[in-house]
JSON list of C-alpha atoms and ligand atoms in Angstrom, two decimals:
[
{"chain": "A", "resi": 1, "resn": "PRO", "atom": "CA", "xyz": [10.92, -93.70, -56.97]},
{"chain": "A", "resi": 2, "resn": "GLY", "atom": "CA", "xyz": [9.22, -90.38, -57.79]},
{"chain": "A", "resi": 3, "resn": "GLU", "atom": "CA", "xyz": [5.61, -89.52, -57.33]},
{"chain": "A", "resi": 4, "resn": "THR", "atom": "CA", "xyz": [3.01, -91.17, -59.60]},
{"chain": "A", "resi": 5, "resn": "ARG", "atom": "CA", "xyz": [1.64, -88.46, -61.85]},
{"chain": "A", "resi": 6, "resn": "LEU", "atom": "CA", "xyz": [-2.07, -88.26, -62.78]},
{"chain": "A", "resi": 7, "resn": "GLU", "atom": "CA", "xyz": [-1.78, -86.72, -66.27]},
{"chain": "A", "resi": 8, "resn": "GLY", "atom": "CA", "xyz": [-4.74, -87.85, -68.42]},
{"chain": "A", "resi": 9, "resn": "ARG", "atom": "CA", "xyz": [-6.73, -88.85, -65.34]},
{"chain": "A", "resi": 10, "resn": "THR", "atom": "CA", "xyz": [-9.97, -87.42, -64.06]},
{"chain": "A", "resi": 11, "resn": "VAL", "atom": "CA", "xyz": [-10.55, -86.95, -60.35]},
{"chain": "A", "resi": 12, "resn": "LEU", "atom": "CA", "xyz": [-13.81, -86.13, -58.56]},
{"chain": "A", "resi": 13, "resn": "VAL", "atom": "CA", "xyz": [-13.60, -84.80, -55.05]},
{"chain": "A", "resi": 14, "resn": "THR", "atom": "CA", "xyz": [-16.53, -83.91, -52.75]},
{"chain": "A", "resi": 15, "resn": "ALA", "atom": "CA", "xyz": [-15.78, -81.56, -49.86]},
{"chain": "A", "resi": 16, "resn": "GLY", "atom": "CA", "xyz": [-17.38, -79.65, -47.06]},
{"chain": "A", "resi": 17, "resn": "GLY", "atom": "CA", "xyz": [-20.55, -80.12, -45.09]},
{"chain": "A", "resi": 18, "resn": "THR", "atom": "CA", "xyz": [-24.07, -80.47, -46.53]},
{"chain": "A", "resi": 19, "resn": "ARG", "atom": "CA", "xyz": [-26.87, -78.22, -45.24]},
{"chain": "A", "resi": 20, "resn": "GLU", "atom": "CA", "xyz": [-30.42, -79.52, -44.96]},
{"chain": "A", "resi": 21, "resn": "PRO", "atom": "CA", "xyz": [-33.01, -76.68, -45.05]},
{"chain": "A", "resi": 22, "resn": "LEU", "atom": "CA", "xyz": [-35.72, -76.39, -42.39]},
{"chain": "A", "resi": 23, "resn": "ASP", "atom": "CA", "xyz": [-37.31, -73.27, -43.80]},
{"chain": "A", "resi": 24, "resn": "PRO", "atom": "CA", "xyz": [-36.11, -70.36, -45.99]},
{"chain": "A", "resi": 25, "resn": "VAL", "atom": "CA", "xyz": [-33.63, -69.14, -43.41]},
{"chain": "A", "resi": 26, "resn": "ARG", "atom": "CA", "xyz": [-32.62, -72.21, -41.31]},
{"chain": "A", "resi": 27, "resn": "TYR", "atom": "CA", "xyz": [-30.72, -75.47, -41.92]},
{"chain": "A", "resi": 28, "resn": "ILE", "atom": "CA", "xyz": [-29.25, -78.51, -40.15]},
{"chain": "A", "resi": 29, "resn": "GLY", "atom": "CA", "xyz": [-25.49, -78.49, -40.81]},
{"chain": "A", "resi": 30, "resn": "ASN", "atom": "CA", "xyz": [-22.18, -79.74, -39.45]},
{"chain": "A", "resi": 31, "resn": "ARG", "atom": "CA", "xyz": [-18.68, -78.46, -38.57]},
{"chain": "A", "resi": 32, "resn": "SER", "atom": "CA", "xyz": [-16.83, -79.79, -41.60]},
{"chain": "A", "resi": 33, "resn": "SER", "atom": "CA", "xyz": [-14.52, -77.06, -42.96]},
{"chain": "A", "resi": 34, "resn": "GLY", "atom": "CA", "xyz": [-13.84, -78.81, -46.28]},
{"chain": "A", "resi": 35, "resn": "ARG", "atom": "CA", "xyz": [-10.05, -78.40, -45.72]},
{"chain": "A", "resi": 36, "resn": "GLN", "atom": "CA", "xyz": [-9.00, -81.95, -46.28]},
{"chain": "A", "resi": 37, "resn": "GLY", "atom": "CA", "xyz": [-11.13, -82.36, -49.44]},
{"chain": "A", "resi": 38, "resn": "VAL", "atom": "CA", "xyz": [-9.94, -79.11, -50.90]},
{"chain": "A", "resi": 39, "resn": "ALA", "atom": "CA", "xyz": [-6.31, -80.16, -50.16]},
{"chain": "A", "resi": 40, "resn": "LEU", "atom": "CA", "xyz": [-6.98, -83.40, -52.05]},
{"chain": "A", "resi": 41, "resn": "ALA", "atom": "CA", "xyz": [-8.39, -81.55, -55.01]},
{"chain": "A", "resi": 42, "resn": "GLU", "atom": "CA", "xyz": [-5.23, -79.29, -55.01]},
{"chain": "A", "resi": 43, "resn": "ALA", "atom": "CA", "xyz": [-2.91, -82.32, -54.64]},
{"chain": "A", "resi": 44, "resn": "ALA", "atom": "CA", "xyz": [-4.61, -84.14, -57.59]},
{"chain": "A", "resi": 45, "resn": "ARG", "atom": "CA", "xyz": [-4.42, -80.91, -59.67]},
{"chain": "A", "resi": 46, "resn": "ASP", "atom": "CA", "xyz": [-0.73, -80.56, -58.90]},
{"chain": "A", "resi": 47, "resn": "ARG", "atom": "CA", "xyz": [-0.11, -84.19, -60.05]},
{"chain": "A", "resi": 48, "resn": "GLY", "atom": "CA", "xyz": [-1.59, -83.24, -63.37]},
{"chain": "A", "resi": 49, "resn": "ALA", "atom": "CA", "xyz": [-5.12, -84.57, -63.05]},
{"chain": "A", "resi": 50, "resn": "SER", "atom": "CA", "xyz": [-8.27, -82.93, -64.42]},
{"chain": "A", "resi": 51, "resn": "VAL", "atom": "CA", "xyz": [-10.20, -82.22, -61.20]},
{"chain": "A", "resi": 52, "resn": "THR", "atom": "CA", "xyz": [-13.80, -81.53, -60.48]},
{"chain": "A", "resi": 53, "resn": "LEU", "atom": "CA", "xyz": [-14.55, -80.35, -56.90]},
{"chain": "A", "resi": 54, "resn": "VAL", "atom": "CA", "xyz": [-18.13, -80.91, -55.73]},
{"chain": "A", "resi": 55, "resn": "ALA", "atom": "CA", "xyz": [-18.46, -78.20, -53.05]},
{"chain": "A", "resi": 56, "resn": "ALA", "atom": "CA", "xyz": [-20.91, -78.39, -50.28]},
{"chain": "A", "resi": 57, "resn": "HIS", "atom": "CA", "xyz": [-20.48, -75.63, -47.58]},
{"chain": "A", "resi": 58, "resn": "LEU", "atom": "CA", "xyz": [-16.74, -74.81, -47.40]},
{"chain": "A", "resi": 59, "resn": "GLU", "atom": "CA", "xyz": [-14.99, -72.63, -44.73]},
{"chain": "A", "resi": 60, "resn": "VAL", "atom": "CA", "xyz": [-11.98, -72.29, -47.19]},
{"chain": "A", "resi": 61, "resn": "PRO", "atom": "CA", "xyz": [-11.68, -70.72, -50.61]},
{"chain": "A", "resi": 62, "resn": "VAL", "atom": "CA", "xyz": [-12.10, -73.05, -53.65]},
{"chain": "A", "resi": 63, "resn": "PRO", "atom": "CA", "xyz": [-8.74, -73.73, -55.37]},
{"chain": "A", "resi": 64, "resn": "THR", "atom": "CA", "xyz": [-7.84, -72.41, -58.76]},
{"chain": "A", "resi": 65, "resn": "GLY", "atom": "CA", "xyz": [-7.37, -74.76, -61.69]},
{"chain": "A", "resi": 66, "resn": "VAL", "atom": "CA", "xyz": [-10.24, -77.11, -60.75]},
{"chain": "A", "resi": 67, "resn": "GLU", "atom": "CA", "xyz": [-13.80, -77.20, -61.98]},
{"chain": "A", "resi": 68, "resn": "VAL", "atom": "CA", "xyz": [-16.22, -76.43, -59.14]},
{"chain": "A", "resi": 69, "resn": "VAL", "atom": "CA", "xyz": [-19.82, -77.73, -58.94]},
{"chain": "A", "resi": 70, "resn": "ARG", "atom": "CA", "xyz": [-21.90, -76.62, -55.99]},
{"chain": "A", "resi": 71, "resn": "ALA", "atom": "CA", "xyz": [-24.16, -79.06, -54.04]},
{"chain": "A", "resi": 72, "resn": "GLU", "atom": "CA", "xyz": [-25.94, -77.72, -50.89]},
{"chain": "A", "resi": 73, "resn": "THR", "atom": "CA", "xyz": [-27.90, -80.75, -49.65]},
{"chain": "A", "resi": 74, "resn": "ALA", "atom": "CA", "xyz": [-27.33, -84.44, -49.56]},
{"chain": "A", "resi": 75, "resn": "ALA", "atom": "CA", "xyz": [-30.00, -84.87, -52.29]},
{"chain": "A", "resi": 76, "resn": "GLU", "atom": "CA", "xyz": [-28.15, -82.38, -54.49]},
{"chain": "A", "resi": 77, "resn": "LEU", "atom": "CA", "xyz": [-24.83, -84.17, -53.83]},
{"chain": "A", "resi": 78, "resn": "LEU", "atom": "CA", "xyz": [-26.35, -87.56, -54.66]},
{"chain": "A", "resi": 79, "resn": "ALA", "atom": "CA", "xyz": [-27.63, -86.21, -58.04]},
{"chain": "A", "resi": 80, "resn": "VAL", "atom": "CA", "xyz": [-24.31, -84.56, -58.99]},
{"chain": "A", "resi": 81, "resn": "VAL", "atom": "CA", "xyz": [-22.10, -87.50, -57.82]},
{"chain": "A", "resi": 82, "resn": "THR", "atom": "CA", "xyz": [-24.34, -90.15, -59.44]},
{"chain": "A", "resi": 83, "resn": "ASP", "atom": "CA", "xyz": [-24.05, -88.19, -62.71]},
{"chain": "A", "resi": 84, "resn": "LEU", "atom": "CA", "xyz": [-20.29, -87.38, -62.55]},
{"chain": "A", "resi": 85, "resn": "SER", "atom": "CA", "xyz": [-18.67, -90.26, -60.74]},
{"chain": "A", "resi": 86, "resn": "PRO", "atom": "CA", "xyz": [-18.97, -92.77, -63.74]},
{"chain": "A", "resi": 87, "resn": "ARG", "atom": "CA", "xyz": [-17.01, -90.27, -65.86]},
{"chain": "A", "resi": 88, "resn": "HIS", "atom": "CA", "xyz": [-14.08, -89.99, -63.46]},
{"chain": "A", "resi": 89, "resn": "ASP", "atom": "CA", "xyz": [-11.23, -92.39, -62.87]},
{"chain": "A", "resi": 90, "resn": "LEU", "atom": "CA", "xyz": [-11.07, -91.63, -59.16]},
{"chain": "A", "resi": 91, "resn": "THR", "atom": "CA", "xyz": [-13.96, -90.45, -56.93]},
{"chain": "A", "resi": 92, "resn": "ILE", "atom": "CA", "xyz": [-13.05, -89.24, -53.42]},
{"chain": "A", "resi": 93, "resn": "MET", "atom": "CA", "xyz": [-16.04, -88.79, -51.02]},
{"chain": "A", "resi": 94, "resn": "ALA", "atom": "CA", "xyz": [-14.43, -86.35, -48.48]},
{"chain": "A", "resi": 95, "resn": "ALA", "atom": "CA", "xyz": [-17.75, -84.44, -47.91]},
{"chain": "A", "resi": 96, "resn": "ALA", "atom": "CA", "xyz": [-19.47, -84.62, -44.54]},
{"chain": "A", "resi": 97, "resn": "VAL", "atom": "CA", "xyz": [-22.97, -85.69, -45.74]},
{"chain": "A", "resi": 98, "resn": "SER", "atom": "CA", "xyz": [-25.86, -85.23, -43.33]},
{"chain": "A", "resi": 99, "resn": "ASP", "atom": "CA", "xyz": [-27.30, -88.68, -42.35]},
{"chain": "A", "resi": 100, "resn": "TYR", "atom": "CA", "xyz": [-30.75, -87.03, -41.93]},
{"chain": "A", "resi": 101, "resn": "ARG", "atom": "CA", "xyz": [-32.91, -84.29, -43.35]},
{"chain": "A", "resi": 102, "resn": "PRO", "atom": "CA", "xyz": [-36.19, -82.71, -42.19]},
{"chain": "A", "resi": 103, "resn": "VAL", "atom": "CA", "xyz": [-39.29, -84.65, -43.38]},
{"chain": "A", "resi": 104, "resn": "ALA", "atom": "CA", "xyz": [-40.69, -81.37, -44.68]},
{"chain": "A", "resi": 105, "resn": "VAL", "atom": "CA", "xyz": [-39.20, -78.04, -45.64]},
{"chain": "A", "resi": 106, "resn": "SER", "atom": "CA", "xyz": [-41.51, -75.16, -44.52]},
{"chain": "A", "resi": 107, "resn": "ASP", "atom": "CA", "xyz": [-42.28, -72.50, -47.12]},
{"chain": "A", "resi": 108, "resn": "ALA", "atom": "CA", "xyz": [-42.51, -69.86, -44.43]},
{"chain": "A", "resi": 109, "resn": "LYS", "atom": "CA", "xyz": [-40.13, -69.13, -41.60]},
{"chain": "A", "resi": 110, "resn": "ILE", "atom": "CA", "xyz": [-41.02, -71.34, -38.70]},
{"chain": "A", "resi": 111, "resn": "LYS", "atom": "CA", "xyz": [-42.69, -69.23, -35.92]},
{"chain": "A", "resi": 112, "resn": "LYS", "atom": "CA", "xyz": [-41.71, -69.41, -32.28]},
{"chain": "A", "resi": 113, "resn": "ALA", "atom": "CA", "xyz": [-44.47, -71.09, -30.22]},
{"chain": "A", "resi": 114, "resn": "ASN", "atom": "CA", "xyz": [-45.76, -69.90, -26.91]},
{"chain": "A", "resi": 115, "resn": "THR", "atom": "CA", "xyz": [-43.21, -69.45, -24.18]},
{"chain": "A", "resi": 116, "resn": "GLY", "atom": "CA", "xyz": [-42.04, -72.79, -22.79]},
{"chain": "A", "resi": 117, "resn": "GLU", "atom": "CA", "xyz": [-43.55, -74.88, -25.55]},
{"chain": "A", "resi": 118, "resn": "ARG", "atom": "CA", "xyz": [-41.23, -77.51, -27.22]},
{"chain": "A", "resi": 119, "resn": "LEU", "atom": "CA", "xyz": [-40.64, -77.91, -30.92]},
{"chain": "A", "resi": 120, "resn": "THR", "atom": "CA", "xyz": [-40.17, -81.30, -32.38]},
{"chain": "A", "resi": 121, "resn": "LEU", "atom": "CA", "xyz": [-38.39, -81.83, -35.67]},
{"chain": "A", "resi": 122, "resn": "GLU", "atom": "CA", "xyz": [-39.06, -85.03, -37.61]},
{"chain": "A", "resi": 123, "resn": "LEU", "atom": "CA", "xyz": [-36.15, -86.28, -39.69]},
{"chain": "A", "resi": 124, "resn": "VAL", "atom": "CA", "xyz": [-35.77, -88.95, -42.32]},
{"chain": "A", "resi": 125, "resn": "GLN", "atom": "CA", "xyz": [-32.50, -90.66, -43.48]},
{"chain": "A", "resi": 126, "resn": "ASN", "atom": "CA", "xyz": [-30.65, -89.49, -46.52]},
{"chain": "A", "resi": 127, "resn": "PRO", "atom": "CA", "xyz": [-29.47, -92.06, -48.99]},
{"chain": "A", "resi": 128, "resn": "ASP", "atom": "CA", "xyz": [-25.82, -93.20, -48.59]},
{"chain": "A", "resi": 129, "resn": "ILE", "atom": "CA", "xyz": [-24.11, -91.75, -51.69]},
{"chain": "A", "resi": 130, "resn": "LEU", "atom": "CA", "xyz": [-20.83, -93.68, -51.18]},
{"chain": "A", "resi": 131, "resn": "ALA", "atom": "CA", "xyz": [-22.59, -97.04, -50.81]},
{"chain": "A", "resi": 132, "resn": "SER", "atom": "CA", "xyz": [-24.87, -96.23, -53.77]},
{"chain": "A", "resi": 133, "resn": "ILE", "atom": "CA", "xyz": [-22.03, -95.41, -56.22]},
{"chain": "A", "resi": 134, "resn": "SER", "atom": "CA", "xyz": [-19.90, -98.33, -54.86]},
{"chain": "A", "resi": 135, "resn": "ALA", "atom": "CA", "xyz": [-22.68, -100.76, -55.78]},
{"chain": "A", "resi": 136, "resn": "GLU", "atom": "CA", "xyz": [-22.35, -99.91, -59.51]},
{"chain": "A", "resi": 137, "resn": "PRO", "atom": "CA", "xyz": [-19.90, -101.60, -61.87]},
{"chain": "A", "resi": 138, "resn": "ARG", "atom": "CA", "xyz": [-16.50, -99.89, -61.73]},
{"chain": "A", "resi": 139, "resn": "HIS", "atom": "CA", "xyz": [-14.51, -100.84, -64.93]},
{"chain": "A", "resi": 140, "resn": "GLY", "atom": "CA", "xyz": [-11.21, -100.02, -63.24]},
{"chain": "A", "resi": 141, "resn": "ARG", "atom": "CA", "xyz": [-12.44, -96.74, -61.65]},
{"chain": "A", "resi": 142, "resn": "LEU", "atom": "CA", "xyz": [-11.64, -96.22, -58.00]},
{"chain": "A", "resi": 143, "resn": "ILE", "atom": "CA", "xyz": [-13.92, -95.05, -55.21]},
{"chain": "A", "resi": 144, "resn": "VAL", "atom": "CA", "xyz": [-12.62, -93.73, -51.95]},
{"chain": "A", "resi": 145, "resn": "GLY", "atom": "CA", "xyz": [-14.63, -93.06, -48.68]},
{"chain": "A", "resi": 146, "resn": "PHE", "atom": "CA", "xyz": [-13.76, -91.09, -45.60]},
{"chain": "A", "resi": 147, "resn": "ALA", "atom": "CA", "xyz": [-14.66, -91.93, -41.98]},
{"chain": "A", "resi": 148, "resn": "ALA", "atom": "CA", "xyz": [-14.15, -89.80, -38.94]},
{"chain": "A", "resi": 149, "resn": "GLU", "atom": "CA", "xyz": [-14.43, -91.99, -35.85]},
{"chain": "A", "resi": 150, "resn": "THR", "atom": "CA", "xyz": [-14.14, -91.52, -32.14]},
{"chain": "A", "resi": 151, "resn": "ALA", "atom": "CA", "xyz": [-12.51, -94.75, -31.04]},
{"chain": "A", "resi": 152, "resn": "GLY", "atom": "CA", "xyz": [-11.03, -95.71, -27.69]},
{"chain": "A", "resi": 153, "resn": "ASP", "atom": "CA", "xyz": [-7.87, -97.15, -29.20]},
{"chain": "A", "resi": 154, "resn": "ASP", "atom": "CA", "xyz": [-6.21, -98.19, -32.44]},
{"chain": "A", "resi": 155, "resn": "ALA", "atom": "CA", "xyz": [-7.65, -101.75, -32.48]},
{"chain": "A", "resi": 156, "resn": "GLU", "atom": "CA", "xyz": [-11.22, -100.30, -32.03]},
{"chain": "A", "resi": 157, "resn": "LEU", "atom": "CA", "xyz": [-10.63, -97.72, -34.81]},
{"chain": "A", "resi": 158, "resn": "LEU", "atom": "CA", "xyz": [-9.40, -100.41, -37.19]},
{"chain": "A", "resi": 159, "resn": "ALA", "atom": "CA", "xyz": [-12.37, -102.69, -36.38]},
{"chain": "A", "resi": 160, "resn": "LEU", "atom": "CA", "xyz": [-14.79, -99.76, -37.10]},
{"chain": "A", "resi": 161, "resn": "GLY", "atom": "CA", "xyz": [-12.96, -98.99, -40.36]},
{"chain": "A", "resi": 162, "resn": "ARG", "atom": "CA", "xyz": [-12.99, -102.63, -41.56]},
{"chain": "A", "resi": 163, "resn": "ALA", "atom": "CA", "xyz": [-16.73, -102.92, -40.92]},
{"chain": "A", "resi": 164, "resn": "LYS", "atom": "CA", "xyz": [-17.36, -99.62, -42.69]},
{"chain": "A", "resi": 165, "resn": "VAL", "atom": "CA", "xyz": [-15.27, -100.49, -45.79]},
{"chain": "A", "resi": 166, "resn": "ALA", "atom": "CA", "xyz": [-17.14, -103.80, -46.06]},
{"chain": "A", "resi": 167, "resn": "ARG", "atom": "CA", "xyz": [-20.54, -102.22, -45.60]},
{"chain": "A", "resi": 168, "resn": "LYS", "atom": "CA", "xyz": [-19.98, -99.40, -48.17]},
{"chain": "A", "resi": 169, "resn": "GLY", "atom": "CA", "xyz": [-18.12, -101.51, -50.74]},
{"chain": "A", "resi": 170, "resn": "CYS", "atom": "CA", "xyz": [-15.54, -98.76, -51.63]},
{"chain": "A", "resi": 171, "resn": "ASP", "atom": "CA", "xyz": [-11.97, -99.50, -52.84]},
{"chain": "A", "resi": 172, "resn": "PHE", "atom": "CA", "xyz": [-10.26, -97.48, -50.07]},
{"chain": "A", "resi": 173, "resn": "LEU", "atom": "CA", "xyz": [-11.31, -95.92, -46.75]},
{"chain": "A", "resi": 174, "resn": "VAL", "atom": "CA", "xyz": [-9.44, -92.97, -45.24]},
{"chain": "A", "resi": 175, "resn": "LEU", "atom": "CA", "xyz": [-9.85, -93.34, -41.44]},
{"chain": "A", "resi": 176, "resn": "ASN", "atom": "CA", "xyz": [-9.65, -90.07, -39.53]},
{"chain": "A", "resi": 177, "resn": "ALA", "atom": "CA", "xyz": [-9.32, -90.66, -35.78]},
{"chain": "A", "resi": 178, "resn": "VAL", "atom": "CA", "xyz": [-11.10, -87.69, -34.24]},
{"chain": "A", "resi": 179, "resn": "GLY", "atom": "CA", "xyz": [-9.17, -86.74, -31.14]},
{"chain": "A", "resi": 180, "resn": "TRP", "atom": "CA", "xyz": [-5.71, -87.79, -32.32]},
{"chain": "A", "resi": 181, "resn": "ASN", "atom": "CA", "xyz": [-5.13, -84.11, -32.97]},
{"chain": "A", "resi": 182, "resn": "ALA", "atom": "CA", "xyz": [-6.74, -80.65, -32.46]},
{"chain": "A", "resi": 183, "resn": "GLY", "atom": "CA", "xyz": [-9.90, -81.74, -34.36]},
{"chain": "A", "resi": 184, "resn": "PHE", "atom": "CA", "xyz": [-12.28, -80.57, -37.04]},
{"chain": "A", "resi": 185, "resn": "VAL", "atom": "CA", "xyz": [-10.89, -77.07, -37.49]},
{"chain": "A", "resi": 186, "resn": "SER", "atom": "CA", "xyz": [-7.32, -78.18, -37.40]},
{"chain": "A", "resi": 187, "resn": "GLU", "atom": "CA", "xyz": [-4.74, -77.48, -40.15]},
{"chain": "A", "resi": 188, "resn": "ARG", "atom": "CA", "xyz": [-3.25, -80.90, -39.40]},
{"chain": "A", "resi": 189, "resn": "ASN", "atom": "CA", "xyz": [-4.49, -84.38, -39.70]},
{"chain": "A", "resi": 190, "resn": "THR", "atom": "CA", "xyz": [-3.54, -88.03, -38.91]},
{"chain": "A", "resi": 191, "resn": "VAL", "atom": "CA", "xyz": [-5.13, -90.75, -41.05]},
{"chain": "A", "resi": 192, "resn": "VAL", "atom": "CA", "xyz": [-4.94, -94.44, -41.69]},
{"chain": "A", "resi": 193, "resn": "VAL", "atom": "CA", "xyz": [-5.86, -95.68, -45.16]},
{"chain": "A", "resi": 194, "resn": "LEU", "atom": "CA", "xyz": [-7.51, -99.16, -45.44]},
{"chain": "A", "resi": 195, "resn": "ASP", "atom": "CA", "xyz": [-7.95, -100.98, -48.81]},
{"chain": "A", "resi": 196, "resn": "GLY", "atom": "CA", "xyz": [-11.08, -102.75, -49.88]},
{"chain": "A", "resi": 197, "resn": "ALA", "atom": "CA", "xyz": [-10.20, -105.84, -47.87]},
{"chain": "A", "resi": 198, "resn": "GLY", "atom": "CA", "xyz": [-9.87, -103.74, -44.72]},
{"chain": "A", "resi": 199, "resn": "ASP", "atom": "CA", "xyz": [-6.01, -103.99, -44.66]},
{"chain": "A", "resi": 200, "resn": "ARG", "atom": "CA", "xyz": [-4.00, -101.07, -43.52]},
{"chain": "A", "resi": 201, "resn": "VAL", "atom": "CA", "xyz": [-2.05, -99.66, -46.51]},
{"chain": "A", "resi": 202, "resn": "LEU", "atom": "CA", "xyz": [-0.78, -96.32, -45.27]},
{"chain": "A", "resi": 203, "resn": "GLU", "atom": "CA", "xyz": [-0.53, -94.15, -42.21]},
{"chain": "A", "resi": 204, "resn": "ALA", "atom": "CA", "xyz": [0.02, -90.41, -42.70]},
{"chain": "A", "resi": 205, "resn": "SER", "atom": "CA", "xyz": [0.36, -87.44, -40.41]},
{"chain": "A", "resi": 206, "resn": "GLY", "atom": "CA", "xyz": [1.06, -83.82, -40.99]},
{"chain": "A", "resi": 207, "resn": "THR", "atom": "CA", "xyz": [-0.59, -80.71, -42.58]},
{"chain": "A", "resi": 208, "resn": "LYS", "atom": "CA", "xyz": [-3.79, -81.54, -44.54]},
{"chain": "A", "resi": 209, "resn": "MET", "atom": "CA", "xyz": [-1.84, -80.71, -47.71]},
{"chain": "A", "resi": 210, "resn": "SER", "atom": "CA", "xyz": [0.98, -83.20, -46.98]},
{"chain": "A", "resi": 211, "resn": "VAL", "atom": "CA", "xyz": [-1.61, -85.90, -45.84]},
{"chain": "A", "resi": 212, "resn": "ALA", "atom": "CA", "xyz": [-3.56, -85.22, -49.04]},
{"chain": "A", "resi": 213, "resn": "ASP", "atom": "CA", "xyz": [-0.56, -85.80, -51.24]},
{"chain": "A", "resi": 214, "resn": "ASP", "atom": "CA", "xyz": [0.53, -88.91, -49.29]},
{"chain": "A", "resi": 215, "resn": "ILE", "atom": "CA", "xyz": [-2.82, -90.66, -49.60]},
{"chain": "A", "resi": 216, "resn": "LEU", "atom": "CA", "xyz": [-3.21, -89.54, -53.19]},
{"chain": "A", "resi": 217, "resn": "GLY", "atom": "CA", "xyz": [-0.01, -91.45, -53.91]},
{"chain": "A", "resi": 218, "resn": "VAL", "atom": "CA", "xyz": [-1.71, -94.63, -52.86]},
{"chain": "A", "resi": 219, "resn": "PHE", "atom": "CA", "xyz": [-4.68, -94.03, -55.21]},
{"chain": "A", "resi": 220, "resn": "ALA", "atom": "CA", "xyz": [-2.42, -92.95, -58.07]},
{"chain": "A", "resi": 221, "resn": "ALA", "atom": "CA", "xyz": [-0.35, -96.12, -57.73]},
{"chain": "A", "resi": 222, "resn": "ALA", "atom": "CA", "xyz": [-3.48, -98.20, -57.69]},
{"chain": "A", "resi": 223, "resn": "LEU", "atom": "CA", "xyz": [-4.87, -96.54, -60.89]},
{"chain": "A", "resi": 224, "resn": "ALA", "atom": "CA", "xyz": [-1.43, -96.93, -62.56]},
{"chain": "A", "resi": 225, "resn": "ALA", "atom": "CA", "xyz": [-1.60, -100.69, -61.67]},
{"chain": "A", "resi": 226, "resn": "SER", "atom": "CA", "xyz": [-5.03, -101.25, -62.95]},
{"chain": "A", "resi": 227, "resn": "PRO", "atom": "CA", "xyz": [-5.80, -101.37, -66.78]},
{"chain": "A", "resi": 228, "resn": "SER", "atom": "CA", "xyz": [-7.62, -98.30, -67.94]},
{"chain": "B", "resi": 301, "resn": "LIG", "atom": "O1", "xyz": [-21.19, -93.69, -42.47]},
{"chain": "B", "resi": 301, "resn": "LIG", "atom": "P1", "xyz": [-20.32, -92.51, -42.47]},
{"chain": "B", "resi": 301, "resn": "LIG", "atom": "O2", "xyz": [-21.05, -91.25, -42.51]},
{"chain": "B", "resi": 301, "resn": "LIG", "atom": "O3", "xyz": [-19.30, -92.57, -41.34]},
{"chain": "B", "resi": 301, "resn": "LIG", "atom": "O4", "xyz": [-19.53, -92.57, -43.80]},
{"chain": "B", "resi": 301, "resn": "LIG", "atom": "C1", "xyz": [-18.68, -91.59, -44.24]},
{"chain": "B", "resi": 301, "resn": "LIG", "atom": "C2", "xyz": [-18.39, -91.65, -45.70]},
{"chain": "B", "resi": 301, "resn": "LIG", "atom": "O5", "xyz": [-19.57, -91.97, -46.43]},
{"chain": "B", "resi": 301, "resn": "LIG", "atom": "C3", "xyz": [-17.80, -90.44, -46.31]},
{"chain": "B", "resi": 301, "resn": "LIG", "atom": "O6", "xyz": [-17.04, -90.73, -47.45]},
{"chain": "B", "resi": 301, "resn": "LIG", "atom": "C4", "xyz": [-19.10, -89.68, -46.66]},
{"chain": "B", "resi": 301, "resn": "LIG", "atom": "O7", "xyz": [-18.81, -88.79, -47.74]},
{"chain": "B", "resi": 301, "resn": "LIG", "atom": "C5", "xyz": [-19.97, -90.91, -47.17]},
{"chain": "B", "resi": 301, "resn": "LIG", "atom": "N1", "xyz": [-21.41, -90.61, -47.04]},
{"chain": "B", "resi": 301, "resn": "LIG", "atom": "C6", "xyz": [-22.20, -90.61, -48.06]},
{"chain": "B", "resi": 301, "resn": "LIG", "atom": "N2", "xyz": [-23.57, -90.41, -48.02]},
{"chain": "B", "resi": 301, "resn": "LIG", "atom": "C7", "xyz": [-24.17, -90.33, -46.76]},
{"chain": "B", "resi": 301, "resn": "LIG", "atom": "C8", "xyz": [-23.32, -90.36, -45.62]},
{"chain": "B", "resi": 301, "resn": "LIG", "atom": "C9", "xyz": [-21.94, -90.45, -45.75]},
{"chain": "B", "resi": 301, "resn": "LIG", "atom": "O8", "xyz": [-21.72, -90.72, -49.24]},
{"chain": "B", "resi": 301, "resn": "LIG", "atom": "N3", "xyz": [-25.48, -90.13, -46.64]}
]
């Protein structure tokens, strides 16, 4: 059997790491490169889909042939995804969203205090975008989450994944075992895909591009099987 094409389908992919400003020149960020999300956008484009990439901070160039919408913070990402997700057949939340943001953003650059004095930052939780869009009626659309876990072994990783898929309510969860390979900056990846019931439906390993196309095959088949 050949690959399942995505002609006539719309795909929304979030990628990269959000940045939460502290003041005009500083932010709280993370090490996400956006590579896996960008590879997914490219793989969806290559299967014929109409692709929108919601780009947080990326360490890689945006691909050609996809529409790009920028979102710097978790709040911006929430607004964009809440607006666009209902108009896309497949939403893939590959972005690394900051769990917290500073309570207040200073208008002026925060000054260094006297020598030896501590500075305390107060943070509040950001809304969970994946859980929020997964709580809305789907009408045959699909929502996919990602999870990077540091688990002791396979059984622990699967248990963490099953709990997360149930908590978030998404249709698929791509489990990324941090530590199975060279890590965040790596060109390669190893993932396990769980369905909404927490059952393992695919294991894929290789370059982020080949992993992207392998896991996209699962979502394309699921879309083809559901009435649109
Ligand atoms: O709970 P955890 O951060 O491990 O969940 C990861 C998944 O949830 C990813 O798909 C990520 O894009 C999404 N997420 C989100 N909103 C947050 C935190 C994570 O949509 N505030």
